[in-house]
Coordinates of C-alpha atoms in Angstrom, one line a residue:
X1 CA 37.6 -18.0 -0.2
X2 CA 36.3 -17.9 3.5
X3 CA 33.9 -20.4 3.0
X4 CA 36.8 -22.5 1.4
X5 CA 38.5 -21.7 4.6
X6 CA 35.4 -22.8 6.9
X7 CA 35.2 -26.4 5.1
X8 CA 38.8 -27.0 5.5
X9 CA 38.4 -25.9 9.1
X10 CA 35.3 -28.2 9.9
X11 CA 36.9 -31.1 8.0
X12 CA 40.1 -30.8 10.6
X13 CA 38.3 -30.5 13.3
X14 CA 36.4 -34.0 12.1
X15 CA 39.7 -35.4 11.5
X16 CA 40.9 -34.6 14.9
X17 CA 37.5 -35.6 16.5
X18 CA 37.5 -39.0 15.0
X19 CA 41.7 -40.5 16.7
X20 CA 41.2 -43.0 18.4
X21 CA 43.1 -44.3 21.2
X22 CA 44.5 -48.6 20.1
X23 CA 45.2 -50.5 22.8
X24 CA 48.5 -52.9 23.1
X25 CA 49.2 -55.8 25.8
X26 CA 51.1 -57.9 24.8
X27 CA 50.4 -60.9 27.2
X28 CA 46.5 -60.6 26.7
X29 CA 46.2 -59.3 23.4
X30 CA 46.0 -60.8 20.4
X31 CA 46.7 -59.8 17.0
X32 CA 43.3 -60.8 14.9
X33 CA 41.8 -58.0 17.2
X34 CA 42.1 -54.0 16.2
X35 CA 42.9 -52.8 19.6
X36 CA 39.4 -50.1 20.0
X37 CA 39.4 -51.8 23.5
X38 CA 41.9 -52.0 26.4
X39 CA 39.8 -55.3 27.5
X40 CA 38.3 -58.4 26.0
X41 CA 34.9 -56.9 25.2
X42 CA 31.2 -57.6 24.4
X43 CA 31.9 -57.0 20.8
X44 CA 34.5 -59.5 20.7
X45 CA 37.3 -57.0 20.2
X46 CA 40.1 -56.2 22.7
X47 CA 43.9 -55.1 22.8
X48 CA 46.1 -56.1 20.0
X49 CA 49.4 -58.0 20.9
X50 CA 52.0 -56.4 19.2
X51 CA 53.1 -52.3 18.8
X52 CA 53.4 -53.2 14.4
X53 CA 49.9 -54.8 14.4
X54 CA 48.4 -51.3 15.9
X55 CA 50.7 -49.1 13.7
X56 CA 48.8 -51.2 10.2
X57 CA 45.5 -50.4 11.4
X58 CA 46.4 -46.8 12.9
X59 CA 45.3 -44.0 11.3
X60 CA 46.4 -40.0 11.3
X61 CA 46.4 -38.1 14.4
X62 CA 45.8 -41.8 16.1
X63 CA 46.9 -42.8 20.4
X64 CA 48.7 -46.2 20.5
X65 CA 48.0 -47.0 24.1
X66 CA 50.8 -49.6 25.3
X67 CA 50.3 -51.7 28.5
X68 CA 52.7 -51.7 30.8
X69 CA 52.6 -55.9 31.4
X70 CA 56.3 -55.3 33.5
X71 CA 57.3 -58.4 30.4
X72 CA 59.1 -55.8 27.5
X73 CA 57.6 -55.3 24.1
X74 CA 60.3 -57.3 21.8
X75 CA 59.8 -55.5 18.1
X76 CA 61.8 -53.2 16.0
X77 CA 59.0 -50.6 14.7
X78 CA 58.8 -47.6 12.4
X79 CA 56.4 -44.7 12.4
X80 CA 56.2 -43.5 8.6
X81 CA 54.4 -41.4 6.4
X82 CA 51.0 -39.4 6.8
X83 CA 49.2 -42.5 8.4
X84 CA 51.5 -42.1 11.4
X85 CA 51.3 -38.2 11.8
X86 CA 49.3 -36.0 13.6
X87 CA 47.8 -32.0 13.6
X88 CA 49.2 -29.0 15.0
X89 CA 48.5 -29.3 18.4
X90 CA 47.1 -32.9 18.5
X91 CA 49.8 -35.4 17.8
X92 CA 49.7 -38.9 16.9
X93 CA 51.0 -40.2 20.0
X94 CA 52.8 -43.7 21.0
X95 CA 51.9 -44.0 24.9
X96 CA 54.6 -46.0 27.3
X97 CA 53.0 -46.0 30.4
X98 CA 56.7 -46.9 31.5
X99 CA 57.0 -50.1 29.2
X100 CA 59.7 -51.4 28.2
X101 CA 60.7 -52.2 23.8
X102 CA 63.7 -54.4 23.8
X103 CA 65.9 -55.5 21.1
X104 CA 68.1 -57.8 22.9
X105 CA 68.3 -61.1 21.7
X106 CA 69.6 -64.4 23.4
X107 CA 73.0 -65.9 22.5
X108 CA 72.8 -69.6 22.1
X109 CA 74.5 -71.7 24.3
X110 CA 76.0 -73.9 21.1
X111 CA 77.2 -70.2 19.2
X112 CA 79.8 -70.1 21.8
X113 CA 83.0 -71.5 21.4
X114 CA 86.0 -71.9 24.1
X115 CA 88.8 -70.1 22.8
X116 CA 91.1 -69.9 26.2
X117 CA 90.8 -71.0 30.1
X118 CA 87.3 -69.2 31.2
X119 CA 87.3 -67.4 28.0
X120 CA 84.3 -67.8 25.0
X121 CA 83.5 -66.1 22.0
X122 CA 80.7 -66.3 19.1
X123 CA 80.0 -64.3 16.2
X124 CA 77.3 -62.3 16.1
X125 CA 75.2 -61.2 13.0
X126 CA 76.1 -58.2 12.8
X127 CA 79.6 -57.0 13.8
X128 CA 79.6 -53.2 14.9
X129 CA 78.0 -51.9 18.0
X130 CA 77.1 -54.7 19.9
X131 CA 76.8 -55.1 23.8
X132 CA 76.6 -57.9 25.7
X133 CA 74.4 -58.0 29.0
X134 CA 74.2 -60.7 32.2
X135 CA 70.4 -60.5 33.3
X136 CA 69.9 -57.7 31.5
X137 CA 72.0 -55.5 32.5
X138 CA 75.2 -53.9 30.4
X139 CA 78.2 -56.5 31.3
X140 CA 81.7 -54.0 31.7
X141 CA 83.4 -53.9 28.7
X142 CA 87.2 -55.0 28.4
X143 CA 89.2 -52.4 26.2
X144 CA 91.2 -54.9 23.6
X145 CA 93.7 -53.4 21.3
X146 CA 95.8 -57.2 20.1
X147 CA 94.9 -60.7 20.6
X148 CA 97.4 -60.8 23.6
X149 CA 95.1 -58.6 25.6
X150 CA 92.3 -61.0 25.6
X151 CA 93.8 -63.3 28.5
X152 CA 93.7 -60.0 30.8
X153 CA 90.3 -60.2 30.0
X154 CA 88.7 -60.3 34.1
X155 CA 85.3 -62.1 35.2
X156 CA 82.4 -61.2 33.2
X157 CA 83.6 -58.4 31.5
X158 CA 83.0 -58.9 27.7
X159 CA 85.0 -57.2 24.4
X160 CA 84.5 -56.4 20.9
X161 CA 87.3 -58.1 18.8
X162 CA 88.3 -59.5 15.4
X163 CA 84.3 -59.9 14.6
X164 CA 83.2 -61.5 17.8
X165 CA 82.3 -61.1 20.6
X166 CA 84.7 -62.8 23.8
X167 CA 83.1 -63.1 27.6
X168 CA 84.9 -64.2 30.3
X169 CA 83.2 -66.3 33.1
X170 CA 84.3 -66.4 36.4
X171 CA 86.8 -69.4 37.2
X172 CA 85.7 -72.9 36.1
X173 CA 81.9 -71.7 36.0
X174 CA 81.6 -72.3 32.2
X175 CA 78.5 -70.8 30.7
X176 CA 76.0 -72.9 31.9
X177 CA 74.8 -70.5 34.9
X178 CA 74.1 -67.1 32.5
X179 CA 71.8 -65.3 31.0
X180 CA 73.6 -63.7 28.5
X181 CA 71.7 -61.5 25.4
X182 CA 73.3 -59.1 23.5
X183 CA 71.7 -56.1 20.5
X184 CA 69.8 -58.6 18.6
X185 CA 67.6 -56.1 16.9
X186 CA 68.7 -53.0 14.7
X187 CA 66.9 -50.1 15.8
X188 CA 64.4 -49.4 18.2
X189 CA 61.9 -46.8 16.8
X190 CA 62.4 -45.5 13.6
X191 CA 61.1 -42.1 12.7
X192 CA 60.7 -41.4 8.6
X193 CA 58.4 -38.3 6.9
X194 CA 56.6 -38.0 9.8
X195 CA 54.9 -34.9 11.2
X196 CA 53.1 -33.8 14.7
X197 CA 54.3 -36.8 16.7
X198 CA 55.0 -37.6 20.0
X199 CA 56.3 -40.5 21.9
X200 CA 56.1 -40.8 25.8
X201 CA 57.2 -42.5 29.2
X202 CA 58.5 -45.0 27.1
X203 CA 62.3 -47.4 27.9
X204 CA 64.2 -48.8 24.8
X205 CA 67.0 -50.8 24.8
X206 CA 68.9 -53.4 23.6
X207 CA 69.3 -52.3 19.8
X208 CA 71.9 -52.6 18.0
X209 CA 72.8 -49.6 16.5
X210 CA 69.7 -46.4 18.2
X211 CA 67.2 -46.7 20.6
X212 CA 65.3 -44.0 18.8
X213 CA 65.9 -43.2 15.4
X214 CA 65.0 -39.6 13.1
X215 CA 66.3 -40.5 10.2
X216 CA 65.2 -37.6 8.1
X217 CA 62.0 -35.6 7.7
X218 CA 60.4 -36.1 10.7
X219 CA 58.9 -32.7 11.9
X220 CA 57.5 -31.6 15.0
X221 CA 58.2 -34.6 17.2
X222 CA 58.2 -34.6 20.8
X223 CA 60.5 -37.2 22.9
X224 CA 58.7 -37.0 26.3
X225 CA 60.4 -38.7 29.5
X226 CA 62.0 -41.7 27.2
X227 CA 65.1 -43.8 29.1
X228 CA 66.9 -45.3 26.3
X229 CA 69.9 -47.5 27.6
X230 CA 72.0 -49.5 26.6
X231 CA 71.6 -49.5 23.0
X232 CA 75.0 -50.2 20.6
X233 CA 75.9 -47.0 18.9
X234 CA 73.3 -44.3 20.6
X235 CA 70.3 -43.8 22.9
X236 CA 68.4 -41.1 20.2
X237 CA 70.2 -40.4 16.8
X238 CA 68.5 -37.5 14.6
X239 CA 69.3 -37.1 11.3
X240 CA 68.6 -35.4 7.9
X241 CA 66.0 -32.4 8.2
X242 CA 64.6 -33.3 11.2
X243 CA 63.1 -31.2 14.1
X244 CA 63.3 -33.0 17.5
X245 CA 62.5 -32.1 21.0
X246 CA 63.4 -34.1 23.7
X247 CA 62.0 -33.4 27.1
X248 CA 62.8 -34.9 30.3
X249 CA 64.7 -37.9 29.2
X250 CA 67.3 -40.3 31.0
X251 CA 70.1 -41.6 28.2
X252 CA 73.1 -43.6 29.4
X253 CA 75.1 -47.0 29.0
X254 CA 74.6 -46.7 25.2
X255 CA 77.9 -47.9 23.3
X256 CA 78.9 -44.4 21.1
X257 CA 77.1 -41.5 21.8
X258 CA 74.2 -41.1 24.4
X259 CA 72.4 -38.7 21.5
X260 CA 73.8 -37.8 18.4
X261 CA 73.2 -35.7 15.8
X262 CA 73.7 -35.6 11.8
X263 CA 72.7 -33.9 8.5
X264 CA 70.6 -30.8 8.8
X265 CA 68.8 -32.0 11.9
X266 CA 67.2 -29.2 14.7
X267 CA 67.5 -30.5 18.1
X268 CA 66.3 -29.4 21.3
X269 CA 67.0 -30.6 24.3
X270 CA 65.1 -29.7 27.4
X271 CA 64.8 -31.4 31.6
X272 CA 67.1 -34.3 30.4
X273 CA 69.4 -36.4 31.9
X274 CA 72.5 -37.4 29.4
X275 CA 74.6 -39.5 31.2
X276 CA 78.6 -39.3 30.3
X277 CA 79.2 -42.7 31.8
X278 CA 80.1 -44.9 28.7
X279 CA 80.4 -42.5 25.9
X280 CA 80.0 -38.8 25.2
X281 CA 76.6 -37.4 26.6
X282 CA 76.4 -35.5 22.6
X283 CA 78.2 -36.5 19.6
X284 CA 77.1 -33.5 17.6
X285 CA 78.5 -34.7 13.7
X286 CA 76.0 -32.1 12.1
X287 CA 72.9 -30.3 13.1
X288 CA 72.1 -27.7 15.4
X289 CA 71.6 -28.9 19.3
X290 CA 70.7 -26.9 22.0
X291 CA 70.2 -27.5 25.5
X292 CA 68.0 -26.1 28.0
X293 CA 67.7 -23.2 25.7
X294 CA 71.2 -22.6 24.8
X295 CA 73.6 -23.8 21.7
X296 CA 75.4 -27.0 22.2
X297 CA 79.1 -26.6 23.0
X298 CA 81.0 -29.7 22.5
X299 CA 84.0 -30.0 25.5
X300 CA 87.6 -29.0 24.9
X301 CA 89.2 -31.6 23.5
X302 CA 92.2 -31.2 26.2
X303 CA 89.2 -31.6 28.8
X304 CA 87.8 -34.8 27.1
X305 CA 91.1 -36.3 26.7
X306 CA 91.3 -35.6 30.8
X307 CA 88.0 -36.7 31.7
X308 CA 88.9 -40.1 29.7
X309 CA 92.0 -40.6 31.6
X310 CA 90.1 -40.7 34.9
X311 CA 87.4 -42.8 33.3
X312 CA 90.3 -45.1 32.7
X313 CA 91.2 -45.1 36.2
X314 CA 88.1 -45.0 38.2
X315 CA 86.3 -48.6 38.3
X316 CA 82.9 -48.9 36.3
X317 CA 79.9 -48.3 38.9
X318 CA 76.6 -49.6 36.7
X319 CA 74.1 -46.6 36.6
X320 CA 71.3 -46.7 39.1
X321 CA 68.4 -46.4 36.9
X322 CA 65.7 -46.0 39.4
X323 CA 67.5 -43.5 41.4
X324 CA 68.0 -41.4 38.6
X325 CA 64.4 -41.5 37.3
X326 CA 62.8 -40.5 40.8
X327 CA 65.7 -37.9 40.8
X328 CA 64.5 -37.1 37.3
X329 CA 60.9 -36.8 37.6
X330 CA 61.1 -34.9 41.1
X331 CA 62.7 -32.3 39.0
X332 CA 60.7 -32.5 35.7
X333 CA 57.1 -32.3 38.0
X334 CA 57.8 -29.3 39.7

């Protein structure tokens, strides 16, 4: 029996031994390559392109190095299964290095139609949870009950109605002069049967429904210093048996929840930043969530309905992302 036990042992150790780290750029890589290099090498082999070619040729317990190029990473990818897991106290690990994964997409200049003076609307794809963005950054959304509301609609705010989606440009400007991109993508990162696994100093946004999605079995993974922002339903959703810990994150501007939880899901929360600013900071639907140690308590609903009075009142101020992560991080390093 203890020799059995010595094998096993040496045979772990091996495993862990042989990760490797798989390098992604995606401006100088390329995808014919298998990423053991962060540079075009003697060997002929260099970074890989995209974040799905080095999860095919990954392995478990694995480093998937990303390059921050300052362009964002534009995929939808999903970590699954044994081949995307680590060991107890050596994760498979996806490594940021502060990039950016993006799932907006641009609208179309000819998907827009004129449906009133200053006032457009196309049909997107899919019809729940979408947000439109100027430049890539969140446009303020109108709050449209009846068809009669859309010509209060004012300059550059955008609403969810009837299937489409309506922006309003600022007097005779038409839509020739913006960027506009809205949740293109469906999810961000989805997590499936997946144990020992972290993911770090990562941004997401621009999905249309999470950022970051558990959707059920993943164990022992570790959110480290992830901004998700404006994503369509939530920044992080966790779901089924799940066991999550997020650490020093930044969540705001995303459409439902900033993190929700569902199922039978275990989620701690730890150093984080969950901003309030466009929807609930927690919508806890099932689950256990603490934070900062202690159980989750969800506001008083005479208190929520308060706070979103004065919401109602107060004028939108955009979130200052970089002040809130050197904020953050001053905080999470000491």
């Amino acid at each position: 029996m203890r020799f059995c036990l010595t094998i096993l042992g040496i045979a772990l150790l091996a495993s862990v031994a042989a990760a490797r780290d798989i390098y992604v750029d995606n401006i100088r890589g390329d995808d014919h390559h298998i990423g053991t290099m962060p540079e075009l090498g003697v060997n002929a082999d260099g970074p890989v392109r995209s974040i799905a070619k080095a999860l095919r040729v990954a392995r478990k317990g694995d480093h998937i190095v990303l390059k921050n190029t300052g362009v964002a990473y534009r995929e939808s990818i999903t970590f699954q299964a044994a081949h995307h897991s680590g060991f107890p106290g050596s994760p498979f690990v996806l490594e940021g290095n502060g990039a950016t994964l993006d799932g907006a997409a641009l609208v179309p200049v000819d998907a827009w139609e004129v449906v009133g003076d200053d006032l457009y609307r196309f049909s997107p794809w899919r019809k729940a949870f979408n947000i439109l963005f100027m430049d890539d950054k969140p446009l303020e959304k109108a709050a449209i009950r009846t068809k009669e509301d859309l010509a209060a609609m004012q300059p550059l705010e955008w609403a969810l109605f009837d299937d489409h989606i309506y922006f309003k440009s600022e007097k005779n400007l038409g839509l020739g002069g913006y960027r506009l991109t809205y949740t293109g993508l469906t999810v961000g990162i989805t997590l499936y049967d997946v144990r020992y696994l972290e993911i770090r100093d990562l941004i997401v946004q621009g999905f249309q429904l999470d950022g970051i999605n558990a959707h059920d079995n993943a164990f022992e993974v570790g959110l480290k210093r992830i901004t998700a922002r404006g994503n369509g339903r939530s920044g992080v959703s966790i779901g089924g048996a799940s066991r999550v810990d997020v650490t020093g994150a930044l969540l705001g501007n995303n459409g439902v929840a900033q993190l929700r939880s569902e199922g039978y899901c275990q989620v701690s929360i730890k150093q984080s930043d969950l901003l309030d600013n466009t929807a609930p900071s927690i919508q806890r639907e099932g689950g256990k969530v603490e934070v900062d140690g202690k159980p989750y308590q969800p506001q008083p609903a005479a208190e929520v309905q308060q706070a979103s009075a004065e919401e109602e009142i107060e004028t939108y101020m955009p979130v200052n992302y970089l002040e809130k992560v050197l904020s953050h991080l001053d905080v999470t390093t000491k």
